Amino acid sequence: MEYVYGSVVDAENGEPVVFANIHLKNREVGVISNIDGGFRIPIAYKTLGEVIEISCMGFETKEILIDVFLEGQANIIILTPSSFELSEAVVSAKVKKINARDIVRYAIDNIPQNYSLEQFGLVGYYRDYQIENENYTNMNEAIIKIFDAGFASKDNFDNECQLITYKKNLEFKIDSFTKQPYDYEKHSKIIPSAKMENSGGNEFITLNIHDAIRNNKIKTYSFINDMSVDFVENHRFVLKGKTNFKNETIYEIECFYRNTDYYSEGKIFIGATDFAIHKLDYALFKRKKPGELDTAINAEERYSDGFNKTKRELIYHIITEYSKGEKDKMYLNYISFYNKILVQKPAEFNSKFVLDLDSRRFMVHLNRMPENVEKIKKSDFKIEYKGKLLPIIRIRFFEDIRTFKLTPHFIKKETGPILNYLFTENDRLEVSDLTYSYGNIRDSLGNKLDEKKYEYLHQYREFFTQETFPNLSDSIPKDSLMLKDAPLDSKLQPICTSCKTDNYWMNTPLKKISN
């Protein structure tokens, strides 16, 4: 499939307009702009003379003929910020002033009136990926159909889904270390200051759990928790003003939460007439405590990530947007779930430690030459068995095989029996009882021997609706349903080969954000 490319930017500052809606006029089909403002549309719509409508909360809506799009380059679309009015909120029926907290409370109370209680369907573009040094990595993409039982059901856990298409995009970098499951025991991959359980590894299900509007009757994430009960009670609200979006007046309300450990800030956009929630933008931070930077793993990385500058650390950022469809009911437009991950990567300068029973020596094989071999001493090798230090009487380095041969002290009374036990074939020997570490042994690049490195990456899971089915009543073949407890790339996941795909496409971003 061939595409035309566009990029949406802010007329005032030239910055990308993130998550702008790009829809074919008078049709449900469309996409959302990426975090770099970019999007793509199949070139077939250009030849059909279609008109696209570009809209985003806080900006004036714009219409453009796809026919004017140039092929083979990014077409820049400039959106002008819409007028923003500071005013008090008024309930027109009684001409009574209400505050921001009241508006939010009315909006939550009116969810049953503003969102479909009947079964409906969504088809959209899903992706999950990480960003490292402005480059997308581990890009997984899919077109997914959702069968939602409606807001009369308390949450979307019972929703059924079909995987229409799925692919690991091999044009992007693959990093096996960042793809691994979360591990809070070995800390090989964690979310700093938070925890996410591995409940089967289905990334799409994990994303949907974090839709606080759809799941307003259950706990979703801190500190919105159970939105119908906790959101209003937990937060402080400030009415910023109101703006116009698609000829509708929208209140913009800021929300805040703070305790001794965490701080959250967000915005909620609510219709002034029907109190429908159009958008919820919520970020949670960890507050800096005295001395925390000095003791943190890889403190330098935290400095470079802005932790010191802002005196807080972003844990996650979730944006959920709904838009009006048939009978003015609100349907999911997109959801984006960001969190920062800390990944433990193997040492670049590493060793293989071996007990050589024939020579009765410890062997340390290196993957590259050490620097200043002549300065390396016996004290740079610390070998213990069950916490008992084993003395080394001599070390020799063999350059041709990049190996240190360490001769232990067998005659010493305290450790001799232990060494004789170690260098005798024994099935009962527990390898974990034997530990070793090295002093300041480095290679020519300054890497310390066997020093593992910790790296922060930005991780995203996102779903963008491309078409809505307000009156979905299709029967769903059981053998085509997505397995909720298996990753999307599992060989067990069924692909709905009978599903029509002509109207849907993957809005794959460019490989590098700055492009």
Coordinates of C-alpha atoms in Angstrom, one line a residue:
M1 CA 0.0 0.0 0.0
E2 CA 1.3 3.5 -0.9
Y3 CA 0.8 6.6 1.2
V4 CA 0.8 10.4 1.3
Y5 CA 2.5 11.9 4.3
G6 CA 1.5 14.9 6.4
S7 CA 2.7 16.7 9.6
V8 CA 0.5 18.8 11.8
V9 CA 2.2 21.8 13.5
D10 CA 1.2 24.7 15.8
A11 CA 0.9 28.0 14.0
E12 CA 2.2 29.9 17.0
N13 CA 5.3 28.0 17.9
G14 CA 6.0 25.6 15.1
E15 CA 5.8 22.6 17.5
P16 CA 4.2 19.3 16.4
V17 CA 0.5 19.0 17.3
V18 CA 0.4 15.6 19.0
F19 CA -2.7 13.3 18.6
A20 CA -4.6 15.5 16.2
N21 CA -7.6 13.8 14.5
I22 CA -7.2 13.4 10.8
H23 CA -10.5 12.0 9.4
L24 CA -12.1 11.7 6.0
K25 CA -14.9 14.2 6.0
N26 CA -18.4 12.6 6.4
R27 CA -16.8 9.2 7.1
E28 CA -15.6 7.6 10.2
V29 CA -12.3 6.4 8.8
G30 CA -9.1 8.3 9.8
V31 CA -6.0 8.3 11.9
I32 CA -4.3 10.3 14.8
S33 CA -1.1 12.2 14.4
N34 CA 2.0 10.7 16.1
I35 CA 4.1 12.3 18.8
D36 CA 6.1 14.0 16.1
G37 CA 2.9 15.4 14.5
G38 CA 3.2 13.0 11.6
F39 CA 0.6 10.8 9.9
R40 CA 0.0 9.0 6.7
I41 CA -3.1 8.2 4.5
P42 CA -3.4 5.6 1.7
I43 CA -2.8 7.3 -1.6
A44 CA -6.0 5.8 -2.9
Y45 CA -8.0 8.4 -1.0
K46 CA -6.1 11.1 -2.9
T47 CA -7.3 9.8 -6.3
L48 CA -10.9 9.6 -5.0
G49 CA -10.8 13.3 -4.3
E50 CA -11.5 12.9 -0.5
V51 CA -11.4 15.8 1.9
I52 CA -9.7 15.4 5.3
E53 CA -10.8 17.2 8.4
I54 CA -8.0 17.9 10.9
S55 CA -9.1 18.7 14.5
C56 CA -7.5 18.9 17.9
M57 CA -8.7 20.2 21.2
G58 CA -7.6 23.8 21.6
F59 CA -7.2 24.4 17.8
E60 CA -9.4 25.5 15.0
T61 CA -10.6 22.7 12.8
K62 CA -9.3 22.7 9.2
E63 CA -10.4 21.0 6.0
I64 CA -8.1 20.1 3.1
L65 CA -8.4 18.3 -0.2
I66 CA -6.1 15.3 -0.2
D67 CA -5.7 16.0 -3.9
V68 CA -3.3 18.9 -3.0
F69 CA -1.0 16.6 -1.0
L70 CA 2.4 16.2 -2.7
E71 CA 3.7 12.6 -2.9
G72 CA 7.1 11.6 -1.6
Q73 CA 7.4 14.3 1.1
A74 CA 5.8 15.5 4.3
N75 CA 3.0 17.9 3.7
I76 CA 2.9 20.5 6.5
I77 CA -0.5 21.3 7.9
I78 CA -0.7 24.4 10.2
L79 CA -3.4 24.5 12.9
T80 CA -4.3 27.8 14.6
P81 CA -5.0 27.8 18.3
S82 CA -8.6 28.5 19.0
S83 CA -9.8 31.4 21.1
F84 CA -9.6 30.7 24.8
E85 CA -12.0 32.5 27.1
L86 CA -11.6 32.8 30.9
S87 CA -14.9 32.9 32.5
E88 CA -16.9 31.4 35.3
A89 CA -19.0 28.3 34.6
V90 CA -22.8 28.8 34.5
V91 CA -25.6 26.3 34.5
S92 CA -27.9 28.1 32.1
A93 CA -31.2 26.6 33.2
K94 CA -31.0 28.3 36.6
V95 CA -28.3 30.9 35.8
K96 CA -26.4 29.5 38.7
K97 CA -22.6 29.7 39.0
I98 CA -20.8 26.4 39.6
N99 CA -17.2 25.7 40.4
A100 CA -14.7 23.3 38.7
R101 CA -15.3 20.5 41.2
D102 CA -19.1 20.6 40.5
I103 CA -18.5 20.4 36.7
V104 CA -16.3 17.3 37.1
R105 CA -18.9 15.7 39.4
Y106 CA -21.7 16.4 36.9
A107 CA -19.6 15.0 34.1
I108 CA -19.0 11.7 36.0
D109 CA -22.7 11.5 37.0
N110 CA -23.7 12.0 33.4
I111 CA -21.5 9.2 32.0
P112 CA -24.6 6.9 31.6
Q113 CA -26.3 9.6 29.5
N114 CA -23.3 10.5 27.3
Y115 CA -21.8 7.2 26.5
S116 CA -23.4 4.2 24.7
L117 CA -25.0 1.7 27.1
E118 CA -25.6 -0.7 24.1
Q119 CA -23.1 -2.9 22.5
F120 CA -20.9 -1.1 20.0
G121 CA -17.7 -1.8 18.0
L122 CA -14.4 0.0 17.3
V123 CA -11.7 -0.8 14.8
G124 CA -8.4 0.9 15.2
Y125 CA -4.6 0.9 14.9
Y126 CA -2.7 -0.4 17.9
R127 CA 1.1 -0.1 18.5
D128 CA 3.5 -0.5 21.3
Y129 CA 7.1 0.6 21.2
Q130 CA 10.0 2.2 23.1
I131 CA 12.0 5.3 22.3
E132 CA 15.8 5.4 22.8
N133 CA 17.7 8.5 21.8
E134 CA 14.8 9.7 19.7
N135 CA 14.7 6.4 17.8
Y136 CA 11.7 4.1 17.8
T137 CA 12.6 0.5 18.8
N138 CA 10.6 -2.7 19.2
M139 CA 7.7 -1.4 17.0
N140 CA 4.8 -3.8 17.1
E141 CA 1.7 -2.9 15.1
A142 CA -1.8 -4.3 14.7
I143 CA -5.3 -3.5 13.5
I144 CA -7.8 -4.6 16.1
K145 CA -11.6 -4.8 16.3
I146 CA -13.2 -4.4 19.7
F147 CA -16.7 -5.7 20.6
D148 CA -17.7 -3.6 23.6
A149 CA -20.7 -4.6 25.6
G150 CA -21.5 -0.9 26.4
F151 CA -21.1 1.3 29.4
A152 CA -23.9 -0.5 31.2
S153 CA -21.2 -3.1 32.0
K154 CA -18.9 -1.8 34.7
D155 CA -15.7 -2.2 32.8
N156 CA -14.1 -3.5 29.5
F157 CA -12.6 -6.7 30.9
D158 CA -15.3 -8.7 29.3
N159 CA -14.9 -7.0 25.9
E160 CA -14.0 -9.4 23.1
C161 CA -11.4 -8.5 20.4
Q162 CA -10.3 -9.7 17.0
L163 CA -6.8 -9.4 15.7
I164 CA -7.3 -8.3 12.1
T165 CA -3.6 -7.9 11.3
Y166 CA -0.4 -7.9 13.3
K167 CA 3.3 -7.5 12.6
K168 CA 6.6 -6.9 14.3
N169 CA 8.0 -4.0 12.2
L170 CA 11.5 -5.3 11.3
E171 CA 12.4 -1.9 9.8
F172 CA 12.8 -0.6 13.3
K173 CA 15.5 -1.6 15.8
I174 CA 14.8 -4.8 17.8
D175 CA 16.2 -4.8 21.4
S176 CA 15.6 -8.1 23.2
F177 CA 16.6 -6.7 26.6
T178 CA 13.8 -4.1 26.5
K179 CA 11.3 -6.6 25.2
Q180 CA 11.6 -8.9 28.2
P181 CA 8.8 -9.1 30.8
Y182 CA 8.9 -7.0 34.0
D183 CA 11.1 -8.5 36.6
Y184 CA 11.0 -7.0 40.1
E185 CA 13.2 -9.7 41.7
K186 CA 16.3 -9.4 39.6
H187 CA 15.5 -5.9 38.5
S188 CA 16.3 -6.7 34.9
K189 CA 13.3 -4.5 33.8
I190 CA 11.2 -2.4 36.1
I191 CA 9.1 0.7 36.1
P192 CA 10.9 3.1 38.6
S193 CA 8.8 3.9 41.6
A194 CA 5.8 1.8 40.4
K195 CA 4.9 -1.8 39.7
M196 CA 3.2 -3.6 36.9
E197 CA 2.3 -7.3 37.3
N198 CA 2.8 -9.7 34.4
S199 CA -0.7 -11.0 33.9
G200 CA -0.1 -13.0 30.7
G201 CA 1.7 -10.3 28.8
N202 CA -1.2 -9.1 26.5
E203 CA -0.1 -5.5 25.9
F204 CA -3.4 -4.4 24.4
I205 CA -5.4 -5.7 27.4
T206 CA -3.0 -3.8 29.7
L207 CA -3.6 -0.6 27.7
N208 CA -7.4 -0.9 27.9
I209 CA -7.3 -1.4 31.7
H210 CA -6.0 2.2 31.9
D211 CA -9.1 3.8 30.3
A212 CA -10.4 5.5 33.5
I213 CA -13.5 6.8 31.7
R214 CA -14.6 3.5 30.3
N215 CA -13.7 1.7 33.6
N216 CA -15.1 4.5 35.8
K217 CA -16.6 2.0 38.3
I218 CA -13.4 0.1 39.1
K219 CA -9.9 1.0 40.2
T220 CA -7.7 1.9 37.2
Y221 CA -4.5 3.8 38.2
S222 CA -3.3 6.0 41.0
F223 CA -4.7 8.4 42.0
I224 CA -7.8 8.5 39.9
N225 CA -8.5 5.0 41.2
D226 CA -12.3 4.4 41.0
M227 CA -13.2 7.4 39.0
S228 CA -16.9 7.4 40.0
V229 CA -15.9 7.6 43.7
D230 CA -12.3 8.7 44.1
F231 CA -11.4 11.2 41.4
V232 CA -13.4 14.1 42.8
E233 CA -12.5 13.4 46.4
N234 CA -8.7 13.0 45.7
H235 CA -8.0 16.0 43.6
R236 CA -8.1 19.8 43.6
F237 CA -9.6 21.4 40.5
V238 CA -9.1 24.8 38.8
L239 CA -11.2 26.0 35.9
K240 CA -8.8 27.4 33.3
G241 CA -11.5 28.6 31.0
K242 CA -13.4 27.4 28.0
T243 CA -12.7 26.9 24.3
N244 CA -14.6 26.1 21.2
F245 CA -14.2 22.6 19.6
K246 CA -16.3 21.7 16.5
N247 CA -18.8 24.4 17.4
E248 CA -19.2 23.1 21.0
T249 CA -18.1 25.0 24.1
I250 CA -15.6 22.9 26.2
Y251 CA -14.5 23.6 29.7
E252 CA -10.8 23.0 30.4
I253 CA -10.2 22.1 34.0
E254 CA -6.8 21.4 35.7
C255 CA -6.6 18.7 38.4
F256 CA -3.9 18.2 41.0
Y257 CA -3.1 15.6 43.7
R258 CA -0.2 15.7 46.2
N259 CA 1.1 13.7 49.1
T260 CA 4.5 13.2 50.6
D261 CA 5.7 10.8 47.9
Y262 CA 3.7 11.6 44.7
Y263 CA 2.4 14.5 42.8
S264 CA 0.0 14.4 39.9
E265 CA -1.2 17.0 37.4
G266 CA -3.7 16.8 34.6
K267 CA -6.5 18.3 32.6
I268 CA -10.0 17.2 31.9
F269 CA -12.1 18.7 29.0
I270 CA -15.8 18.7 29.5
G271 CA -18.7 19.8 27.3
A272 CA -20.4 22.9 28.7
T273 CA -23.9 21.8 27.5
D274 CA -24.1 18.1 28.3
F275 CA -21.1 17.7 30.6
A276 CA -19.6 14.9 28.4
I277 CA -15.9 14.1 29.1
H278 CA -14.0 14.7 25.9
K279 CA -10.5 14.2 27.1
L280 CA -8.6 13.2 30.2
D281 CA -4.8 14.0 30.3
Y282 CA -3.1 12.7 33.5
A283 CA 0.5 12.5 34.6
L284 CA 1.9 11.1 37.9
F285 CA 5.3 12.0 39.3
K286 CA 7.4 10.8 42.1
R287 CA 8.5 13.7 44.4
K288 CA 12.2 14.1 45.1
K289 CA 13.4 13.4 48.6
P290 CA 16.6 14.7 50.2
G291 CA 19.6 12.5 49.3
E292 CA 17.6 10.3 46.9
L293 CA 19.7 11.3 43.9
D294 CA 22.9 10.3 45.6
T295 CA 21.7 6.7 46.3
A296 CA 19.7 6.1 43.2
I297 CA 20.8 3.5 40.7
N298 CA 22.6 5.2 37.9
A299 CA 22.2 8.7 39.4
E300 CA 23.8 10.4 36.4
E301 CA 21.0 9.1 34.1
R302 CA 18.4 10.6 36.5
Y303 CA 20.2 14.0 36.2
S304 CA 20.2 13.8 32.4
D305 CA 16.5 12.8 32.4
G306 CA 15.5 16.0 34.1
F307 CA 14.9 14.5 37.6
N308 CA 17.2 17.0 39.3
K309 CA 15.8 20.0 37.3
T310 CA 12.2 19.3 38.0
K311 CA 12.7 17.8 41.5
R312 CA 10.3 15.0 40.5
E313 CA 10.3 11.9 38.2
L314 CA 7.6 11.1 35.7
I315 CA 6.2 7.7 36.4
Y316 CA 3.4 7.5 33.8
H317 CA 1.4 9.8 31.5
I318 CA -2.0 8.7 30.2
I319 CA -4.1 10.5 27.7
T320 CA -7.7 9.3 26.8
E321 CA -9.9 11.1 24.3
Y322 CA -13.5 10.5 23.3
S323 CA -15.4 12.1 20.4
K324 CA -19.1 12.3 19.5
G325 CA -20.6 9.9 17.1
E326 CA -24.1 8.7 16.3
K327 CA -26.9 10.1 18.5
D328 CA -24.3 12.3 20.1
K329 CA -22.9 9.4 22.1
M330 CA -19.2 9.5 23.0
Y331 CA -16.8 6.8 21.6
L332 CA -13.2 6.2 22.2
N333 CA -11.0 8.3 19.9
Y334 CA -7.6 7.2 21.3
I335 CA -5.7 6.2 24.4
S336 CA -2.0 6.6 24.9
F337 CA -0.2 5.1 27.9
Y338 CA 3.4 6.2 28.5
N339 CA 5.7 5.0 31.2
K340 CA 9.5 5.1 31.8
I341 CA 11.3 1.8 32.2
L342 CA 14.6 1.0 33.7
V343 CA 16.4 -1.9 31.9
Q344 CA 19.5 -3.7 33.1
K345 CA 21.8 -4.4 30.2
P346 CA 24.8 -6.8 30.2
A347 CA 28.3 -5.6 30.7
E348 CA 30.2 -4.6 27.5
F349 CA 33.5 -5.8 29.1
N350 CA 32.6 -9.2 30.6
S351 CA 34.2 -12.3 31.9
K352 CA 33.6 -16.1 32.1
F353 CA 34.6 -17.6 35.4
V354 CA 35.7 -21.2 35.3
L355 CA 37.0 -23.8 37.8
D356 CA 39.7 -25.7 36.0
L357 CA 39.8 -29.1 37.7
D358 CA 42.9 -30.3 35.7
S359 CA 45.1 -27.3 36.5
R360 CA 43.4 -26.7 39.9
R361 CA 43.2 -23.0 39.1
F362 CA 40.4 -20.4 38.7
M363 CA 40.2 -19.1 35.1
V364 CA 38.8 -15.7 34.2
H365 CA 38.2 -15.5 30.4
L366 CA 37.7 -12.0 29.0
N367 CA 35.9 -10.9 25.9
R368 CA 38.4 -8.2 25.2
M369 CA 41.9 -7.0 26.4
P370 CA 42.1 -5.2 29.7
E371 CA 44.0 -1.9 30.0
N372 CA 47.2 -1.7 32.0
V373 CA 47.6 -5.4 32.6
E374 CA 50.8 -4.9 34.5
K375 CA 48.9 -2.9 37.2
I376 CA 46.4 -5.6 37.9
K377 CA 47.0 -7.2 41.3
K378 CA 45.9 -10.3 43.2
S379 CA 43.7 -8.0 45.4
D380 CA 41.6 -7.1 42.3
F381 CA 40.1 -10.6 42.4
K382 CA 37.8 -11.5 45.2
I383 CA 36.5 -15.1 45.3
E384 CA 34.3 -16.4 48.1
Y385 CA 32.6 -19.7 48.9
K386 CA 29.7 -19.4 51.3
G387 CA 31.0 -16.0 52.3
K388 CA 34.5 -17.3 53.1
L389 CA 37.3 -15.4 51.2
L390 CA 39.6 -17.8 49.2
P391 CA 43.2 -16.5 49.1
I392 CA 45.0 -16.2 45.8
I393 CA 48.8 -16.6 45.8
R394 CA 49.6 -15.9 42.1
I395 CA 48.0 -14.5 39.0
R396 CA 49.1 -14.7 35.4
F397 CA 47.6 -13.2 32.2
F398 CA 47.8 -15.0 28.9
E399 CA 47.3 -12.4 26.2
D400 CA 46.7 -14.9 23.3
I401 CA 43.6 -16.3 25.0
R402 CA 42.7 -13.2 27.0
T403 CA 42.6 -15.2 30.2
F404 CA 43.8 -14.7 33.8
K405 CA 44.9 -17.9 35.6
L406 CA 44.5 -17.5 39.4
T407 CA 46.4 -19.9 41.6
P408 CA 44.6 -20.4 45.0
H409 CA 46.4 -21.1 48.3
F410 CA 45.7 -24.8 49.0
I411 CA 48.0 -25.1 52.0
K412 CA 46.4 -22.5 54.2
K413 CA 44.7 -24.3 57.1
E414 CA 41.4 -22.4 57.1
T415 CA 40.7 -22.5 53.3
G416 CA 42.6 -25.5 52.1
P417 CA 39.7 -28.0 52.7
I418 CA 37.3 -25.7 50.9
L419 CA 39.5 -25.5 47.9
N420 CA 40.1 -29.2 47.7
Y421 CA 36.4 -29.7 47.9
L422 CA 35.8 -27.2 45.1
F423 CA 38.4 -28.7 42.7
T424 CA 37.1 -32.3 43.2
E425 CA 34.3 -33.5 40.9
N426 CA 31.2 -33.2 43.1
D427 CA 27.5 -33.3 42.0
R428 CA 26.5 -31.7 45.3
L429 CA 28.4 -28.5 44.6
E430 CA 26.1 -25.5 44.5
V431 CA 27.4 -23.0 42.0
S432 CA 25.5 -20.2 43.7
D433 CA 27.6 -20.7 46.8
L434 CA 30.7 -19.6 44.9
T435 CA 30.8 -15.8 44.2
Y436 CA 33.4 -13.6 42.6
S437 CA 33.9 -9.9 41.9
Y438 CA 36.7 -7.8 40.5
G439 CA 38.3 -4.5 41.4
N440 CA 39.0 -1.6 39.1
I441 CA 39.7 -3.7 36.0
R442 CA 38.8 -1.8 32.9
D443 CA 39.2 -2.0 29.1
S444 CA 40.6 0.7 26.9
L445 CA 37.1 2.3 26.6
G446 CA 36.8 2.7 30.3
N447 CA 34.3 -0.1 30.8
K448 CA 34.6 -1.8 34.2
L449 CA 34.8 -5.6 34.1
D450 CA 31.3 -7.2 34.5
E451 CA 29.7 -3.9 35.4
K452 CA 26.1 -4.1 34.2
K453 CA 24.6 -0.9 33.0
Y454 CA 21.1 0.6 33.6
E455 CA 19.3 2.4 30.9
Y456 CA 16.1 4.4 31.0
L457 CA 13.8 4.1 28.0
H458 CA 10.4 5.6 27.1
Q459 CA 7.7 3.1 26.6
Y460 CA 4.3 3.6 24.8
R461 CA 1.2 1.6 24.2
E462 CA -1.4 3.3 22.0
F463 CA -4.7 2.6 20.3
F464 CA -6.2 5.0 17.7
T465 CA -9.8 4.4 16.5
Q466 CA -10.2 4.4 12.8
E467 CA -13.9 3.4 12.5
T468 CA -16.8 3.2 14.9
F469 CA -19.8 0.9 14.8
P470 CA -22.5 2.3 17.1
N471 CA -25.0 -0.6 16.5
L472 CA -22.7 -3.6 16.3
S473 CA -24.6 -6.9 16.5
D474 CA -22.3 -9.2 14.7
S475 CA -22.0 -12.8 15.9
I476 CA -18.3 -13.4 16.8
P477 CA -16.8 -16.8 15.9
K478 CA -15.1 -18.0 19.1
D479 CA -12.1 -19.3 17.2
S480 CA -11.2 -15.8 15.9
L481 CA -11.2 -14.1 19.3
M482 CA -8.0 -12.6 20.7
L483 CA -6.5 -14.6 23.5
K484 CA -6.4 -12.1 26.4
D485 CA -3.8 -14.0 28.4
A486 CA -1.2 -14.3 25.6
P487 CA 1.1 -11.7 24.0
L488 CA 0.0 -10.3 20.6
D489 CA 3.0 -11.9 19.0
S490 CA 2.2 -15.4 20.4
K491 CA 1.9 -18.1 17.8
L492 CA -1.4 -19.1 19.5
Q493 CA -3.0 -15.8 18.7
P494 CA -5.6 -16.2 15.9
I495 CA -5.7 -13.7 13.1
C496 CA -9.2 -13.0 11.7
T497 CA -8.4 -13.8 8.0
S498 CA -12.1 -13.2 7.0
C499 CA -12.1 -9.7 8.4
K500 CA -12.1 -6.9 5.9
T501 CA -9.0 -4.7 5.9
D502 CA -9.4 -2.4 2.9
N503 CA -10.5 0.6 5.0
Y504 CA -7.8 0.3 7.7
W505 CA -4.1 0.9 7.7
M506 CA -1.1 1.1 10.1
N507 CA -0.1 4.7 10.8
T508 CA 3.6 3.7 11.1
P509 CA 5.8 6.7 12.2
L510 CA 9.2 7.6 10.7
K511 CA 12.1 5.8 12.4
K512 CA 13.5 8.9 14.1
I513 CA 11.3 11.5 15.9
S514 CA 13.3 14.5 14.7
N515 CA 12.6 13.5 11.1

